[in-house]
Amino acid sequence: MRVPYCVPAAMSVEFSARQSVEQVEEGRELAPKFDAEGLIPCVTTAAGTGEVLMLGYMNAEALRRTIETGEAHYWSRSRQVLWHKGATSGLVQKVVELRIDDDQDAVWLRVQIPGDASCHVGYRSCFYRSVPLGPGDFSRVLKFEEQHKAFDPKKVYGDAPNPTKL
Amino acid sequence: MRVPYCVPAAMSVEFSARQSVEQVEEGRELAPKFDAEGLIPCVTTAAGTGEVLMLGYMNAEALRRTIETGEAHYWSRSRQVLWHKGATSGLVQKVVELRIDDDQDAVWLRVQIPGDASCHVGYRSCFYRSVPLGPGDFSRVLKFEEQHKAFDPKKVYGDAPNPTKL
């Protein structure tokens, strides 16, 4: 039977089975470890500045699509859907490099972002506040490290529900 | 009753209760969210280069100790103990800045490390391998982005069990 010309190729980056510590740590096989919920955490940094933009999660499909398309895909835990970052906001993340860690249970994406913004609250990075360090028995007042929002989330997301959960 | 002079202060950085999305996202209160296992993920980057060194996890005590001492503490999931990073290897991480993300369920540490090394396998970063990107139905051969180990893990850790789990 002839396969019709227009059928797209299956998304089928292959993952190896995890067989030994040496294979996972010192080898060249991609053998990611997903947690009990089928997810792997992903650190995403700005390729230019090294700033950490966000910490997200991928399921196997999100990781495969990210590798195949070169655009960051995540699993949205709040919405329980595959999440092509930027599909709503236009803030697509172009992946410059994808790395995996020693025991292959975490991913690091270096990305380029349009408009210099990534966070749904409107800031450049999700990590826009710092915590004062040092000894002492008291509450810590967070310091805003970004003084202004890069975009107005109401204009970008409209009435879409806020993903933050208490 | 007089408190003896030499009693150390309790580790008691206070965390706020999570009451509203606005408080968590836009406020100045530290109200971290720990997962079902009592953990919060932590991205650790080199303060100088911005390179991602590791992705670890903290329980409440590890986060408090990190804030109070300015040295990175984690919860070791493989060993199930509070983990003062560097206690065995000497590779203590001095925290230059601690940030928390929009919904306060992730931490970012910028650290200085001695000996330019952080990973238990011997590399500078735990993320010493990259995954080739692009379309195609095939396994991906990982590329080593660090050519040489920064230290010999056998000399540093001796016979301590390897933390990597299959």
Coordinates of C-alpha atoms in Angstrom, one line a residue:
Chain A
M1 CA 0.0 0.0 0.0
R2 CA 1.3 3.4 -0.9
V3 CA 1.5 6.0 1.9
P4 CA -0.2 9.2 0.8
Y5 CA 2.3 11.9 0.1
C6 CA 0.8 14.4 2.5
V7 CA 0.8 12.3 5.7
P8 CA 3.1 14.0 8.2
A9 CA 5.8 12.0 9.8
A10 CA 5.0 10.6 13.2
M11 CA 6.5 12.4 16.2
S12 CA 8.9 9.7 17.1
V13 CA 12.1 10.7 18.7
E14 CA 13.1 7.5 20.4
F15 CA 14.1 7.3 24.1
S16 CA 16.3 4.5 25.3
A17 CA 15.5 2.2 28.3
R18 CA 17.4 3.0 31.4
Q19 CA 19.7 0.0 32.0
S20 CA 22.7 1.1 34.1
V21 CA 24.0 4.1 36.0
E22 CA 27.0 4.2 33.7
Q23 CA 24.8 4.2 30.6
V24 CA 22.7 7.0 32.0
E25 CA 25.5 9.2 33.4
E26 CA 28.4 8.6 31.0
G27 CA 26.7 7.4 27.8
R28 CA 25.4 9.0 24.7
E29 CA 21.9 7.5 24.8
L30 CA 18.9 9.7 25.6
A31 CA 17.2 7.9 28.4
P32 CA 15.1 10.4 30.3
K33 CA 13.4 9.6 33.6
F34 CA 9.9 10.8 34.0
D35 CA 8.4 11.0 37.5
A36 CA 5.3 9.2 38.8
E37 CA 3.1 11.7 37.0
G38 CA 5.0 11.1 33.7
L39 CA 6.8 14.5 33.9
I40 CA 10.4 15.8 33.8
P41 CA 11.3 19.3 35.1
C42 CA 12.7 21.8 32.7
V43 CA 14.8 24.9 33.5
T44 CA 14.5 27.5 30.7
T45 CA 17.1 30.3 30.5
A46 CA 17.5 33.2 28.1
A47 CA 20.3 32.3 25.6
G48 CA 21.7 35.8 25.6
T49 CA 21.8 36.7 29.3
G50 CA 21.7 33.3 31.1
E51 CA 18.8 34.6 33.2
V52 CA 16.4 31.8 34.4
L53 CA 13.1 32.6 32.8
M54 CA 10.9 29.8 34.2
L55 CA 10.8 26.3 35.6
G56 CA 8.3 24.1 33.7
Y57 CA 7.5 20.5 33.2
M58 CA 7.4 18.2 30.1
N59 CA 5.8 14.9 29.5
A60 CA 7.3 12.6 26.9
E61 CA 5.3 14.2 24.1
A62 CA 6.3 17.7 25.1
L63 CA 10.0 16.6 25.2
R64 CA 9.7 14.9 21.8
R65 CA 8.0 17.9 20.2
T66 CA 10.6 20.3 21.6
I67 CA 13.4 18.2 20.2
E68 CA 11.7 17.8 16.8
T69 CA 10.4 21.4 16.3
G70 CA 13.1 23.4 18.1
E71 CA 10.3 25.3 19.9
A72 CA 9.6 24.8 23.6
H73 CA 6.7 22.6 24.5
Y74 CA 5.6 21.9 28.1
W75 CA 2.9 20.0 30.0
S76 CA 0.7 22.5 31.8
R77 CA 0.0 21.0 35.2
S78 CA -2.7 23.6 36.0
R79 CA -4.6 23.1 32.7
Q80 CA -3.5 19.4 32.1
V81 CA -2.8 20.0 28.5
L82 CA 0.2 19.9 26.1
W83 CA 1.4 23.5 26.1
H84 CA 3.1 25.0 23.1
K85 CA 4.6 28.1 24.9
G86 CA 3.6 31.2 23.0
A87 CA 0.5 29.8 21.2
T88 CA -1.7 32.3 23.1
S89 CA 0.8 35.1 23.9
G90 CA 2.9 35.0 20.8
L91 CA 6.0 34.6 23.1
V92 CA 7.2 31.4 21.4
Q93 CA 10.6 30.2 22.8
K94 CA 13.1 29.2 20.1
V95 CA 15.4 26.6 21.5
V96 CA 19.1 27.3 20.9
E97 CA 20.3 24.3 23.0
L98 CA 18.7 21.5 24.9
R99 CA 20.7 19.8 27.6
I100 CA 20.0 16.9 29.9
D101 CA 21.5 16.4 33.4
D102 CA 23.7 13.6 34.8
D103 CA 20.9 11.2 35.9
Q104 CA 18.7 12.4 33.0
D105 CA 15.8 13.5 35.2
A106 CA 16.0 17.2 34.4
V107 CA 16.2 19.2 31.1
W108 CA 17.8 22.6 30.5
L109 CA 16.6 24.8 27.5
R110 CA 18.5 27.8 26.3
V111 CA 16.0 29.9 24.4
Q112 CA 15.5 33.1 22.4
I113 CA 12.3 34.9 23.2
P114 CA 10.6 37.7 21.3
G115 CA 9.7 40.9 23.2
D116 CA 12.2 40.1 25.9
A117 CA 9.3 38.6 28.1
S118 CA 8.3 35.2 29.2
C119 CA 6.3 35.3 32.4
H120 CA 2.5 35.2 32.5
V121 CA 2.4 38.0 35.1
G122 CA 4.0 40.3 32.6
Y123 CA 7.7 40.3 33.7
R124 CA 10.7 39.2 31.7
S125 CA 11.5 36.3 34.0
C126 CA 9.2 34.4 36.3
F127 CA 11.8 34.9 39.0
Y128 CA 11.3 38.6 39.4
R129 CA 11.6 38.7 43.2
S130 CA 14.6 38.0 45.5
V131 CA 14.6 36.9 49.1
P132 CA 16.9 38.7 51.5
L133 CA 19.6 36.4 53.0
G134 CA 21.2 36.2 56.4
P135 CA 20.6 35.1 60.0
G136 CA 17.5 36.3 61.9
D137 CA 14.2 35.2 63.2
F138 CA 11.7 37.2 61.1
S139 CA 9.6 37.2 57.9
R140 CA 11.5 38.1 54.7
V141 CA 10.2 41.0 52.6
L142 CA 10.6 40.1 48.9
K143 CA 12.5 42.6 46.7
F144 CA 11.3 43.2 43.2
E145 CA 14.3 42.8 40.9
E146 CA 12.3 43.9 37.8
Q147 CA 10.9 47.4 38.2
H148 CA 8.4 47.3 35.3
K149 CA 6.4 44.7 33.5
A150 CA 7.5 44.0 30.0
F151 CA 3.8 43.6 28.8
D152 CA 0.3 43.9 30.1
P153 CA -1.0 40.4 30.8
K154 CA -4.6 41.5 30.4
K155 CA -4.0 42.6 26.9
V156 CA -2.1 39.4 26.0
Y157 CA -4.2 36.8 27.8
G158 CA -7.6 38.5 28.0
D159 CA -9.9 36.5 30.2
A160 CA -7.9 33.3 30.2
P161 CA -7.8 31.8 33.7
N162 CA -4.7 32.5 35.8
P163 CA -2.6 29.3 36.0
T164 CA -1.4 30.1 39.6
K165 CA -2.8 27.7 42.1
L166 CA -2.9 28.2 45.9
Chain B
M1 CA 14.1 31.4 83.7
R2 CA 17.2 32.7 82.2
V3 CA 18.0 31.3 78.8
P4 CA 21.6 30.1 78.7
Y5 CA 23.8 32.4 76.7
C6 CA 25.1 29.7 74.4
V7 CA 21.8 28.3 73.1
P8 CA 21.8 28.9 69.3
A9 CA 18.8 30.7 67.8
A10 CA 16.1 28.5 66.3
M11 CA 16.1 28.2 62.5
S12 CA 12.9 30.2 62.1
V13 CA 12.6 32.1 58.9
E14 CA 8.8 32.5 58.7
F15 CA 6.8 31.6 55.7
S16 CA 3.4 33.2 55.1
A17 CA 0.2 31.3 54.4
R18 CA -0.9 31.4 50.8
Q19 CA -4.1 33.4 50.7
S20 CA -4.7 34.8 47.3
V21 CA -3.2 34.8 43.8
E22 CA -2.5 38.5 44.0
Q23 CA -0.6 38.0 47.3
V24 CA 1.5 35.2 45.9
E25 CA 2.3 36.8 42.5
E26 CA 2.4 40.5 43.2
G27 CA 3.2 40.7 46.9
R28 CA 6.3 40.9 49.1
E29 CA 5.5 38.0 51.4
L30 CA 7.5 34.8 51.1
A31 CA 4.8 32.1 50.8
P32 CA 6.4 29.1 49.2
K33 CA 4.4 26.2 47.9
F34 CA 5.8 22.7 48.7
D35 CA 4.5 19.7 46.7
A36 CA 2.8 16.6 48.1
E37 CA 6.2 15.3 49.3
G38 CA 7.0 18.6 51.0
L39 CA 9.5 19.7 48.4
I40 CA 10.1 22.7 46.1
P41 CA 12.4 22.5 43.1
C42 CA 15.5 24.7 43.0
V43 CA 17.5 25.7 39.9
T44 CA 21.1 26.5 40.8
T45 CA 23.2 28.6 38.4
A46 CA 26.8 29.8 38.5
A47 CA 26.8 33.5 39.5
G48 CA 29.6 34.3 37.1
T49 CA 28.6 32.6 33.9
G50 CA 24.9 32.0 34.3
E51 CA 25.4 28.3 33.5
V52 CA 22.9 26.0 35.1
L53 CA 24.8 23.8 37.5
M54 CA 22.0 21.5 38.9
L55 CA 18.3 21.1 39.6
G56 CA 17.7 20.1 43.2
Y57 CA 14.9 20.0 45.7
M58 CA 14.5 21.7 49.1
N59 CA 12.1 20.9 51.9
A60 CA 11.1 23.7 54.3
E61 CA 14.1 23.2 56.5
A62 CA 16.6 23.3 53.6
L63 CA 15.0 26.5 52.3
R64 CA 15.2 28.1 55.8
R65 CA 18.8 27.1 56.3
T66 CA 19.8 28.3 52.8
I67 CA 18.2 31.7 53.6
E68 CA 19.8 32.0 57.0
T69 CA 23.3 30.7 56.3
G70 CA 23.8 31.8 52.7
E71 CA 25.0 28.3 51.8
A72 CA 22.9 26.0 49.6
H73 CA 21.0 23.3 51.4
Y74 CA 18.9 20.7 49.6
W75 CA 16.8 17.7 50.4
S76 CA 18.5 14.6 49.0
R77 CA 15.7 12.5 47.5
S78 CA 18.0 9.5 46.9
R79 CA 19.4 9.5 50.5
Q80 CA 16.3 11.1 52.2
V81 CA 18.4 13.5 54.3
L82 CA 19.0 17.2 54.6
W83 CA 21.9 17.9 52.4
H84 CA 24.4 20.7 53.0
K85 CA 25.9 20.7 49.5
G86 CA 29.7 20.4 49.8
A87 CA 29.8 18.8 53.3
T88 CA 31.4 15.7 51.7
S89 CA 33.1 17.1 48.6
G90 CA 34.1 20.5 50.0
L91 CA 32.2 22.0 47.0
V92 CA 30.1 24.3 49.2
Q93 CA 27.8 26.7 47.2
K94 CA 27.9 30.3 48.5
V95 CA 24.6 31.9 47.6
V96 CA 24.9 35.3 45.9
E97 CA 21.1 35.7 45.3
L98 CA 18.0 33.6 46.0
R99 CA 14.9 34.3 43.9
I100 CA 11.4 32.8 44.0
D101 CA 9.1 32.5 41.0
D102 CA 5.7 34.0 40.2
D103 CA 3.6 31.4 41.9
Q104 CA 6.3 30.7 44.5
D105 CA 6.6 27.0 43.7
A106 CA 10.3 27.2 42.4
V107 CA 13.5 28.7 43.7
W108 CA 16.5 30.0 41.8
L109 CA 19.9 30.2 43.5
R110 CA 22.8 32.1 42.0
V111 CA 25.9 30.6 43.6
Q112 CA 29.7 30.8 43.7
I113 CA 31.5 27.5 43.8
P114 CA 35.0 26.6 44.6
G115 CA 37.1 24.6 42.2
D116 CA 34.7 25.4 39.3
A117 CA 32.8 22.1 39.8
S118 CA 29.5 21.1 41.1
C119 CA 28.4 17.7 39.6
H120 CA 28.9 14.4 41.5
V121 CA 30.0 12.8 38.2
G122 CA 33.0 15.2 38.1
Y123 CA 31.8 17.8 35.6
R124 CA 31.4 21.5 36.2
S125 CA 27.6 21.4 35.6
C126 CA 25.3 18.4 35.9
F127 CA 24.0 19.4 32.4
Y128 CA 27.2 18.4 30.5
R129 CA 25.4 16.8 27.5
S130 CA 23.2 18.3 24.8
V131 CA 20.6 16.7 22.7
P132 CA 20.6 17.3 18.9
L133 CA 17.5 19.1 17.7
G134 CA 15.5 18.9 14.5
P135 CA 12.9 16.7 12.7
G136 CA 13.5 13.1 12.2
D137 CA 12.5 9.6 13.3
F138 CA 15.6 8.4 15.1
S139 CA 17.4 8.1 18.4
R140 CA 19.5 11.1 19.4
V141 CA 23.2 10.7 20.2
L142 CA 24.0 13.0 23.1
K143 CA 27.0 15.4 22.7
F144 CA 29.4 16.0 25.5
E145 CA 29.6 19.8 26.0
E146 CA 32.3 19.4 28.7
Q147 CA 35.4 17.6 27.4
H148 CA 37.1 16.9 30.7
K149 CA 36.0 16.2 34.2
A150 CA 36.9 19.0 36.7
F151 CA 37.7 16.5 39.4
D152 CA 37.9 12.7 40.0
P153 CA 34.7 11.6 41.8
K154 CA 36.4 8.5 43.3
K155 CA 39.0 10.7 45.0
V156 CA 36.3 13.1 46.4
Y157 CA 33.5 10.7 47.3
G158 CA 35.4 7.5 47.9
D159 CA 33.0 4.6 48.3
A160 CA 29.9 6.7 49.0
P161 CA 26.9 5.2 47.0
N162 CA 26.1 6.9 43.7
P163 CA 22.9 9.0 44.1
T164 CA 21.6 8.2 40.5
K165 CA 18.6 5.9 40.5
L166 CA 17.3 4.0 37.5

